[in-house]
Tab-separated table of C-alpha atoms and ligand atoms in Angstrom:
chain	number	residue	atom	x	y	z
A	2	UNK	CA	70.797	136.656	112.069
A	3	UNK	CA	74.228	135.379	111.295
A	4	UNK	CA	77.816	136.096	112.037
A	5	UNK	CA	79.855	135.397	108.928
A	6	UNK	CA	83.283	136.404	110.113
A	7	UNK	CA	84.927	137.229	113.402
A	8	UNK	CA	88.219	138.972	113.900
A	9	UNK	CA	89.871	139.364	117.285
A	10	UNK	CA	92.854	141.544	118.035
A	11	UNK	CA	94.453	141.298	121.464
A	12	UNK	CA	91.266	139.902	122.926
A	13	UNK	CA	91.953	137.538	125.893
A	14	UNK	CA	94.452	134.915	124.698
A	15	UNK	CA	94.139	135.844	121.005
A	16	UNK	CA	96.604	138.230	119.508
A	17	UNK	CA	95.171	137.856	116.083
A	18	UNK	CA	92.361	135.550	115.170
A	19	UNK	CA	90.113	135.338	112.169
A	20	UNK	CA	87.317	132.828	111.833
A	21	UNK	CA	84.683	132.336	109.183
A	22	UNK	CA	81.504	130.753	110.415
A	23	UNK	CA	79.133	128.505	108.558
A	24	UNK	CA	75.540	129.591	108.442
A	25	UNK	CA	74.200	126.738	110.553
A	26	UNK	CA	76.190	124.616	113.007
A	27	UNK	CA	79.731	125.481	114.048
A	28	UNK	CA	81.537	123.284	116.514
A	29	UNK	CA	84.579	124.482	118.428
A	30	UNK	CA	86.622	121.706	120.012
A	31	UNK	CA	89.583	122.037	122.334
A	32	UNK	CA	90.972	121.148	125.733
A	33	UNK	CA	90.205	123.193	128.801
A	34	UNK	CA	91.906	126.545	128.964
A	35	UNK	CA	92.536	126.771	125.224
A	36	UNK	CA	90.203	129.697	124.584
A	37	UNK	CA	86.865	128.227	123.478
A	38	UNK	CA	84.753	130.261	125.857
A	39	UNK	CA	86.777	133.352	124.956
A	40	UNK	CA	85.536	133.073	121.368
A	41	UNK	CA	81.904	132.834	122.442
A	42	UNK	CA	82.451	135.638	124.917
A	43	UNK	CA	83.768	137.899	122.162
A	44	UNK	CA	80.671	137.235	120.037
A	45	UNK	CA	78.482	137.905	123.050
A	46	UNK	CA	80.221	141.240	123.608
A	47	UNK	CA	79.996	142.053	119.909
A	48	UNK	CA	76.249	141.688	120.296
A	49	UNK	CA	75.551	143.097	123.734
A	50	UNK	CA	78.628	145.291	124.400
A	51	UNK	CA	79.202	143.633	127.770
A	52	UNK	CA	80.552	140.296	128.788
A	53	UNK	CA	78.391	137.522	130.207
A	54	UNK	CA	81.291	136.490	132.417
A	55	UNK	CA	81.899	138.206	135.667
A	56	UNK	CA	85.221	139.824	136.269
A	57	UNK	CA	87.072	142.964	135.430
A	58	UNK	CA	86.486	144.337	131.964
A	59	UNK	CA	90.141	145.266	131.676
A	60	UNK	CA	90.971	141.557	131.595
A	61	UNK	CA	89.309	141.264	128.209
A	62	UNK	CA	92.402	142.920	126.813
A	63	UNK	CA	95.271	140.528	126.233
A	64	UNK	CA	97.829	140.711	129.023
A	65	UNK	CA	100.454	143.423	128.384
A	66	UNK	CA	98.433	145.018	125.574
A	67	UNK	CA	96.594	148.327	125.518
A	68	UNK	CA	93.796	147.921	122.986
A	69	UNK	CA	91.544	144.991	122.190
A	70	UNK	CA	89.291	144.793	119.195
A	71	UNK	CA	86.371	142.583	118.299
A	72	UNK	CA	85.164	142.852	114.719
A	73	UNK	CA	82.393	140.890	113.101
A	74	UNK	CA	80.663	140.779	109.770
A	75	UNK	CA	77.084	140.216	110.813
A	76	UNK	CA	73.954	139.749	108.816
A	77	UNK	CA	70.459	140.733	109.751
A	78	UNK	CA	67.521	141.130	107.374
A	79	UNK	CA	69.872	140.018	104.618
A	80	UNK	CA	71.995	143.104	105.177
A	81	UNK	CA	75.643	142.580	105.944
A	82	UNK	CA	77.171	144.996	108.419
A	83	UNK	CA	80.486	145.352	110.101
A	84	UNK	CA	80.191	145.670	113.858
A	85	UNK	CA	83.191	146.536	115.912
A	86	UNK	CA	84.040	147.037	119.543
A	87	UNK	CA	87.232	148.680	120.603
A	88	UNK	CA	88.353	148.374	124.209
A	89	UNK	CA	91.017	150.212	126.080
A	90	UNK	CA	91.539	150.163	129.832
A	91	UNK	CA	89.500	153.317	130.205
A	92	UNK	CA	86.955	153.317	127.414
A	93	UNK	CA	84.859	151.302	125.030
A	94	UNK	CA	83.845	152.380	121.550
A	95	UNK	CA	81.148	150.859	119.367
A	96	UNK	CA	81.090	151.038	115.590
A	97	UNK	CA	78.712	149.926	112.897
A	98	UNK	CA	80.104	150.103	109.369
A	99	UNK	CA	83.014	152.167	110.715
A	100	UNK	CA	80.697	154.810	112.140
A	101	UNK	CA	80.909	155.319	115.867
A	102	UNK	CA	77.669	154.637	117.731
A	103	UNK	CA	77.501	156.514	120.991
A	104	UNK	CA	74.294	155.128	122.432
A	105	UNK	CA	74.316	151.448	123.192
A	106	UNK	CA	70.589	151.137	122.491
A	107	UNK	CA	71.275	152.039	118.868
A	108	UNK	CA	73.921	149.378	118.740
A	109	UNK	CA	72.260	146.502	120.576
A	110	UNK	CA	69.567	144.536	118.734
A	111	UNK	CA	71.209	144.851	115.314
A	112	UNK	CA	72.845	141.518	115.887
A	113	UNK	CA	71.419	139.345	118.639
A	114	UNK	CA	72.566	136.251	120.445
A	115	UNK	CA	71.059	133.826	122.882
A	116	UNK	CA	73.699	132.206	124.990
A	117	UNK	CA	73.690	129.059	127.104
A	118	UNK	CA	76.463	128.556	129.593
A	119	UNK	CA	76.777	126.073	132.438
A	120	UNK	CA	76.134	129.008	134.829
A	121	UNK	CA	72.853	129.840	133.055
A	122	UNK	CA	71.695	126.325	133.765
A	123	UNK	CA	71.738	127.151	137.476
A	124	UNK	CA	69.378	130.091	137.137
A	125	UNK	CA	66.311	128.347	138.610
A	126	UNK	CA	67.984	128.277	142.020
A	127	UNK	CA	70.169	131.306	141.406
A	128	UNK	CA	69.657	134.735	142.897
A	129	UNK	CA	66.784	137.007	141.873
A	130	UNK	CA	69.409	139.337	140.501
A	131	UNK	CA	70.716	136.657	138.159
A	132	UNK	CA	67.216	136.016	136.882
A	133	UNK	CA	66.540	139.736	136.493
A	134	UNK	CA	69.746	140.208	134.536
A	135	UNK	CA	68.807	137.433	132.190
A	136	UNK	CA	65.342	138.898	131.765
A	137	UNK	CA	66.685	142.378	131.074
A	138	UNK	CA	69.188	141.180	128.531
A	139	UNK	CA	66.646	139.086	126.690
A	140	UNK	CA	63.992	141.780	126.545
A	141	UNK	CA	66.504	144.417	125.512
A	142	UNK	CA	67.377	142.377	122.462
A	143	UNK	CA	63.721	142.045	121.550
A	144	UNK	CA	62.804	145.676	122.165
A	145	UNK	CA	65.454	148.311	121.786
A	146	UNK	CA	63.609	150.942	123.832
A	147	UNK	CA	63.776	148.720	126.851
A	148	UNK	CA	67.360	149.612	127.721
A	149	UNK	CA	66.568	153.302	127.616
A	150	UNK	CA	63.657	152.839	130.012
A	151	UNK	CA	65.750	150.671	132.261
A	152	UNK	CA	68.558	153.231	132.382
A	153	UNK	CA	66.129	156.053	133.067
A	154	UNK	CA	64.467	154.046	135.806
A	155	UNK	CA	67.794	153.157	137.402
A	156	UNK	CA	68.763	156.800	137.457
A	157	UNK	CA	65.576	157.731	139.291
A	158	UNK	CA	66.145	154.922	141.786
A	159	UNK	CA	69.648	156.162	142.430
A	160	UNK	CA	68.390	159.668	142.990
A	161	UNK	CA	65.569	158.445	145.198
A	162	UNK	CA	67.903	156.356	147.346
A	163	UNK	CA	70.205	159.317	147.831
A	164	UNK	CA	67.267	161.460	148.847
A	165	UNK	CA	66.016	158.821	151.290
A	166	UNK	CA	69.439	158.727	152.905
A	167	UNK	CA	69.553	162.481	153.138
A	168	UNK	CA	66.039	162.594	154.594
A	169	UNK	CA	67.038	160.106	157.217
A	170	UNK	CA	70.099	162.052	158.240
A	171	UNK	CA	68.681	165.575	158.073
A	172	UNK	CA	65.124	164.841	158.998
A	173	UNK	CA	64.055	168.156	157.474
A	174	UNK	CA	63.194	166.971	154.034
A	175	UNK	CA	60.446	168.094	151.735
A	176	UNK	CA	57.834	165.347	151.359
A	177	UNK	CA	56.521	167.048	148.229
A	178	UNK	CA	59.869	166.558	146.593
A	179	UNK	CA	59.753	162.853	147.401
A	180	UNK	CA	56.311	162.721	145.831
A	181	UNK	CA	57.710	164.184	142.638
A	182	UNK	CA	60.433	161.565	142.591
A	183	UNK	CA	57.879	158.847	143.289
A	184	UNK	CA	55.664	159.926	140.410
A	185	UNK	CA	58.674	159.950	138.134
A	186	UNK	CA	59.738	156.527	139.328
A	187	UNK	CA	56.282	155.037	138.803
A	188	UNK	CA	56.046	156.486	135.323
A	189	UNK	CA	59.362	154.905	134.336
A	190	UNK	CA	58.543	151.655	136.115
A	191	UNK	CA	55.290	151.238	134.197
A	192	UNK	CA	57.126	151.207	130.890
A	193	UNK	CA	59.347	148.411	132.139
A	194	UNK	CA	56.406	146.505	133.529
A	195	UNK	CA	54.617	146.730	130.218
A	196	UNK	CA	57.485	144.973	128.458
A	197	UNK	CA	57.942	142.423	131.202
A	198	UNK	CA	54.292	141.404	131.386
A	199	UNK	CA	54.206	141.062	127.614
A	200	UNK	CA	57.363	138.986	127.672
A	201	UNK	CA	56.030	136.522	130.243
A	202	UNK	CA	52.704	136.255	128.482
A	203	UNK	CA	54.315	135.470	125.146
A	204	UNK	CA	56.902	133.096	126.569
A	205	UNK	CA	54.210	131.146	128.372
A	206	UNK	CA	52.454	130.559	125.061
A	207	UNK	CA	55.521	128.716	123.751
A	208	UNK	CA	57.356	127.269	126.752
A	209	UNK	CA	55.062	124.407	127.903
A	210	UNK	CA	55.119	122.815	124.503
A	211	UNK	CA	58.884	122.930	124.183
A	212	UNK	CA	59.402	121.533	127.674
A	213	UNK	CA	57.022	118.739	126.842
A	214	UNK	CA	58.897	117.859	123.682
A	215	UNK	CA	62.162	117.609	125.598
A	216	UNK	CA	61.072	115.947	128.818
A	217	UNK	CA	57.638	114.493	128.134
A	218	UNK	CA	56.239	116.557	131.000
A	219	UNK	CA	53.821	119.369	130.526
A	220	UNK	CA	52.826	122.455	132.426
A	221	UNK	CA	56.054	124.346	132.763
A	222	UNK	CA	55.475	128.055	132.931
A	223	UNK	CA	57.154	131.148	134.226
A	224	UNK	CA	55.535	133.023	137.050
A	225	UNK	CA	56.255	136.713	137.169
A	226	UNK	CA	56.670	137.718	140.800
A	227	UNK	CA	56.689	141.448	140.716
A	228	UNK	CA	57.232	143.323	143.882
A	229	UNK	CA	53.970	145.255	143.750
A	230	UNK	CA	51.860	142.131	143.338
A	231	UNK	CA	49.738	142.928	140.328
A	232	UNK	CA	48.799	139.897	138.260
A	233	UNK	CA	48.226	141.394	134.840
A	234	UNK	CA	49.383	144.593	133.258
A	235	UNK	CA	46.999	147.363	134.206
A	236	UNK	CA	48.299	150.877	134.230
A	237	UNK	CA	45.954	152.308	136.829
A	238	UNK	CA	46.053	149.290	139.108
A	239	UNK	CA	49.849	149.359	139.113
A	240	UNK	CA	49.930	153.069	139.905
A	241	UNK	CA	47.475	152.671	142.757
A	242	UNK	CA	49.277	149.740	144.366
A	243	UNK	CA	52.645	151.339	143.841
A	244	UNK	CA	51.628	154.550	145.592
A	245	UNK	CA	50.077	152.746	148.526
A	246	UNK	CA	53.047	150.421	148.949
A	247	UNK	CA	55.476	153.316	148.847
A	248	UNK	CA	53.492	154.996	151.593
A	249	UNK	CA	53.495	151.869	153.692
A	250	UNK	CA	57.215	151.285	153.189
A	251	UNK	CA	58.413	154.817	153.771
A	252	UNK	CA	59.710	154.370	157.289
A	253	UNK	CA	61.654	151.258	156.568
A	254	UNK	CA	62.957	152.734	153.306
A	255	UNK	CA	64.218	155.734	155.246
A	256	UNK	CA	66.063	153.515	157.679
A	257	UNK	CA	67.573	151.382	154.954
A	258	UNK	CA	68.180	154.260	152.582
A	259	UNK	CA	66.891	152.343	149.627
A	260	UNK	CA	63.876	151.716	147.476
A	261	UNK	CA	62.394	148.358	148.302
A	262	UNK	CA	59.826	147.872	145.554
A	263	UNK	CA	59.792	148.296	141.818
A	264	UNK	CA	61.170	146.583	138.722
A	265	UNK	CA	64.640	146.424	140.269
A	266	UNK	CA	63.200	144.056	142.879
A	267	UNK	CA	61.173	141.850	140.538
A	268	UNK	CA	61.733	138.167	140.185
A	269	UNK	CA	60.277	135.212	138.348
A	270	UNK	CA	60.092	131.523	139.051
A	271	UNK	CA	59.814	128.324	137.065
A	272	UNK	CA	56.598	126.600	137.902
A	273	UNK	CA	55.945	122.963	137.091
A	274	UNK	CA	52.355	121.923	137.592
A	275	UNK	CA	51.881	124.975	139.747
A	276	UNK	CA	54.798	124.318	142.095
A	277	UNK	CA	57.958	126.404	142.199
A	278	UNK	CA	60.755	124.221	140.799
A	279	UNK	CA	63.187	125.827	143.198
A	280	UNK	CA	61.608	123.860	146.018
A	281	UNK	CA	61.568	120.364	144.595
A	282	UNK	CA	63.170	119.899	141.191
A	283	UNK	CA	66.380	117.948	140.723
A	284	UNK	CA	69.334	119.687	139.184
A	285	UNK	CA	68.682	117.844	135.928
A	286	UNK	CA	65.057	118.955	135.830
A	287	UNK	CA	66.016	122.535	136.543
A	288	UNK	CA	68.523	122.534	133.743
A	289	UNK	CA	65.972	121.206	131.298
A	290	UNK	CA	63.632	123.986	132.322
A	291	UNK	CA	66.278	126.599	131.545
A	292	UNK	CA	67.084	124.997	128.229
A	293	UNK	CA	63.398	124.935	127.356
A	294	UNK	CA	63.180	128.609	128.279
A	295	UNK	CA	66.109	129.548	126.076
A	296	UNK	CA	64.663	127.607	123.164
A	297	UNK	CA	61.311	129.298	123.750
A	298	UNK	CA	63.117	132.636	123.600
A	299	UNK	CA	64.663	131.748	120.285
A	300	UNK	CA	61.224	131.011	118.883
A	301	UNK	CA	59.727	134.128	120.413
A	302	UNK	CA	62.530	136.117	118.902
A	303	UNK	CA	61.770	134.719	115.499
A	304	UNK	CA	58.097	135.455	115.931
A	305	UNK	CA	58.748	139.064	116.837
A	306	UNK	CA	61.654	139.864	114.567
A	307	UNK	CA	61.150	137.489	111.672
A	308	UNK	CA	64.565	135.903	112.111
A	309	UNK	CA	66.456	133.783	114.600
A	310	UNK	CA	69.205	135.094	116.874
A	311	UNK	CA	72.601	133.402	116.844
A	312	UNK	CA	72.878	130.650	119.429
A	313	UNK	CA	75.976	130.358	121.575
A	314	UNK	CA	76.246	127.056	123.419
A	315	UNK	CA	79.183	126.852	125.774
A	316	UNK	CA	80.082	123.352	126.794
A	317	UNK	CA	76.634	122.333	127.918
A	318	UNK	CA	76.274	118.977	126.199
A	319	UNK	CA	78.516	117.154	128.624
A	320	UNK	CA	75.966	117.896	131.335
A	321	UNK	CA	72.971	116.460	129.535
A	322	UNK	CA	72.142	112.828	128.866
A	323	UNK	CA	72.186	111.633	125.308
A	324	UNK	CA	68.433	111.195	124.850
A	325	UNK	CA	67.674	114.737	125.901
A	326	UNK	CA	70.602	116.029	123.916
A	327	UNK	CA	69.119	114.546	120.764
A	328	UNK	CA	65.813	116.177	121.483
A	329	UNK	CA	67.448	119.524	122.010
A	330	UNK	CA	69.403	119.213	118.793
A	331	UNK	CA	66.149	118.715	116.914
A	332	UNK	CA	65.314	122.305	117.763
A	333	UNK	CA	68.441	123.538	116.015
A	334	UNK	CA	66.803	124.193	112.712
A	335	UNK	CA	68.707	124.857	109.569
A	336	UNK	CA	68.016	128.533	109.660
A	337	UNK	CA	69.448	128.943	113.154
A	338	UNK	CA	73.149	129.614	113.265
A	339	UNK	CA	74.753	128.051	116.299
A	340	UNK	CA	78.253	128.114	117.670
A	341	UNK	CA	78.887	125.271	120.061
A	342	UNK	CA	81.942	124.508	122.153
A	343	UNK	CA	82.980	121.207	123.655
A	344	UNK	CA	86.055	119.597	125.133
A	345	UNK	CA	85.058	116.138	124.106
A	346	UNK	CA	83.933	115.285	120.629
A	347	UNK	CA	82.372	112.142	122.066
A	348	UNK	CA	79.753	114.323	123.686
A	349	UNK	CA	78.558	115.334	120.267
A	350	UNK	CA	76.076	113.163	118.493
A	351	UNK	CA	76.689	111.864	115.000
A	352	UNK	CA	73.849	113.776	113.458
A	353	UNK	CA	75.161	117.049	114.808
A	354	UNK	CA	78.714	116.202	113.875
A	355	UNK	CA	77.702	115.335	110.325
A	356	UNK	CA	76.175	118.728	109.866
A	357	UNK	CA	78.825	120.814	111.532
A	358	UNK	CA	81.772	122.859	110.541
A	359	UNK	CA	84.501	121.852	112.992
A	360	UNK	CA	87.183	124.104	114.436
A	361	UNK	CA	89.973	122.960	116.719
A	362	UNK	CA	91.416	125.387	119.252
A	363	UNK	CA	94.956	124.843	120.416
A	364	UNK	CA	97.846	127.085	121.467
A	365	UNK	CA	95.891	130.273	120.804
A	366	UNK	CA	95.112	129.216	117.253
A	367	UNK	CA	91.991	127.948	115.581
A	368	UNK	CA	92.119	125.551	112.681
A	369	UNK	CA	89.252	124.477	110.517
A	370	UNK	CA	88.824	120.747	110.133
A	371	UNK	CA	87.406	118.874	107.209
A	372	UNK	CA	84.525	116.496	107.614
A	373	UNK	CA	84.103	114.189	110.562
A	374	UNK	CA	86.212	111.226	111.561
A	375	UNK	CA	89.065	113.632	111.975
A	376	UNK	CA	88.472	113.805	115.659
A	377	UNK	CA	86.686	110.556	116.297
A	378	UNK	CA	87.682	107.024	115.627
A	379	UNK	CA	85.201	104.872	113.786
A	380	UNK	CA	82.853	103.126	116.178
A	381	UNK	CA	83.364	105.660	118.959
A	382	UNK	CA	80.238	107.064	120.486
B	416	ADP	N1	93.513	139.008	129.212
B	416	ADP	C1	94.031	137.819	128.876
B	416	ADP	N2	95.209	137.763	128.212
B	416	ADP	C2	95.740	136.573	127.855
B	416	ADP	N3	95.158	135.389	128.131
B	416	ADP	C3	93.990	135.390	128.769
B	416	ADP	C4	93.372	136.599	129.192
B	416	ADP	N4	92.203	136.283	129.805
B	416	ADP	C5	92.117	134.951	129.786
B	416	ADP	N5	93.186	134.397	129.174
B	416	ADP	C6	93.478	132.978	128.963
B	416	ADP	O1	92.381	132.353	128.348
B	416	ADP	C7	92.392	130.977	128.719
B	416	ADP	C8	91.015	130.507	129.096
B	416	ADP	O2	90.242	130.576	127.985
B	416	ADP	P1	88.788	129.946	127.965
B	416	ADP	O3	88.148	130.462	126.720
B	416	ADP	O4	88.084	130.172	129.236
B	416	ADP	O5	89.130	128.397	127.812
B	416	ADP	P2	88.188	127.176	127.493
B	416	ADP	O6	88.701	126.587	126.220
B	416	ADP	O7	88.377	126.256	128.663
B	416	ADP	O8	86.800	127.671	127.368
B	416	ADP	C9	93.317	130.818	129.880
B	416	ADP	O9	94.434	130.131	129.431
B	416	ADP	C10	93.652	132.246	130.261
B	416	ADP	O10	94.956	132.377	130.725
B	417	MG	MG1	85.173	127.214	128.596
């Protein structure tokens, strides 16, 4: 997949911006606060309809403006399409080839991105929710039904939690009704589990090898810690355990007014030689594990979809030593389009620089630079 052109109108600090991207490596250079991340963010939203940055969605619109627009000419399966997202303070519209798309699942997965940000690098020690979000986003790009299942499941959970609260207050509830909700919840949960188990299984076929190539160490894998404690995907086994756990938890769920098990409580951990990296790994080691995971996802994506997603790398090279950086760059094959930001051109290795299209961001404008040595003096490293 590729993004050939991006046009921003009143998005963040850009009133009007048009960029053409090269089909392999694109390097965006600029000082802090100039709007590098904003460009990557817009591409991320163009793909996934939501930002990967926290904060109020309204702030995506340029201050004092009413409507923001992100337009991109994107290519997938050799077909060029125009994708467009239009944001006002109260609504968001999605378009493909000028036709409005009302369901996000029909929009997402046409054009996919894998993004690396400094925050992603902290995911090993981050909250379960952060890891779950990452998992959900990545699977939803691989399988477009996933979002539908997730939404349906979340609706049941919401309903169930409301009912639990009501039961607790009124006391005169109908247990048969709760059983109906439970059956519905389990049915929806199983669909999500099916995708998640498959994801972990496939990732674990690729991940150890990639981690080894970067760090020299083997045996990195992801451990899926699901809240019903079933090791492999087995429909009947999951149902059985789910039902018995729900029974066991009922009293405490009533008190808390929420559902304590299910896909919305799942987690996963990074395991190196069988030990959870959260407990012992240095920050550097944890970051390498996340990078290896993201690279593994890119390869998995290619395996499943027959093409690579677009890679968005936000200012991560400054945090990685030069030897590892070189190893990571080796994974950036010619047929992967990447868009990389950095504040310091000296963080970028010669080989990467030689092969990149360079853009400089300054004063809300982006200018294309010619070949290297524009930004770096001879002999600089
Ligand atoms: N809604 C907005 N309207 C105008 N400017 C914005 C808006 N949101 C963020 N900005 C500006 O964007 C800049 C930060 O851009 P960012 O892409 O994070 O920079 P960096 O180059 O450091 O990655 C800041 O100067 C901020 O004021
Ligand atoms: Mg930034």
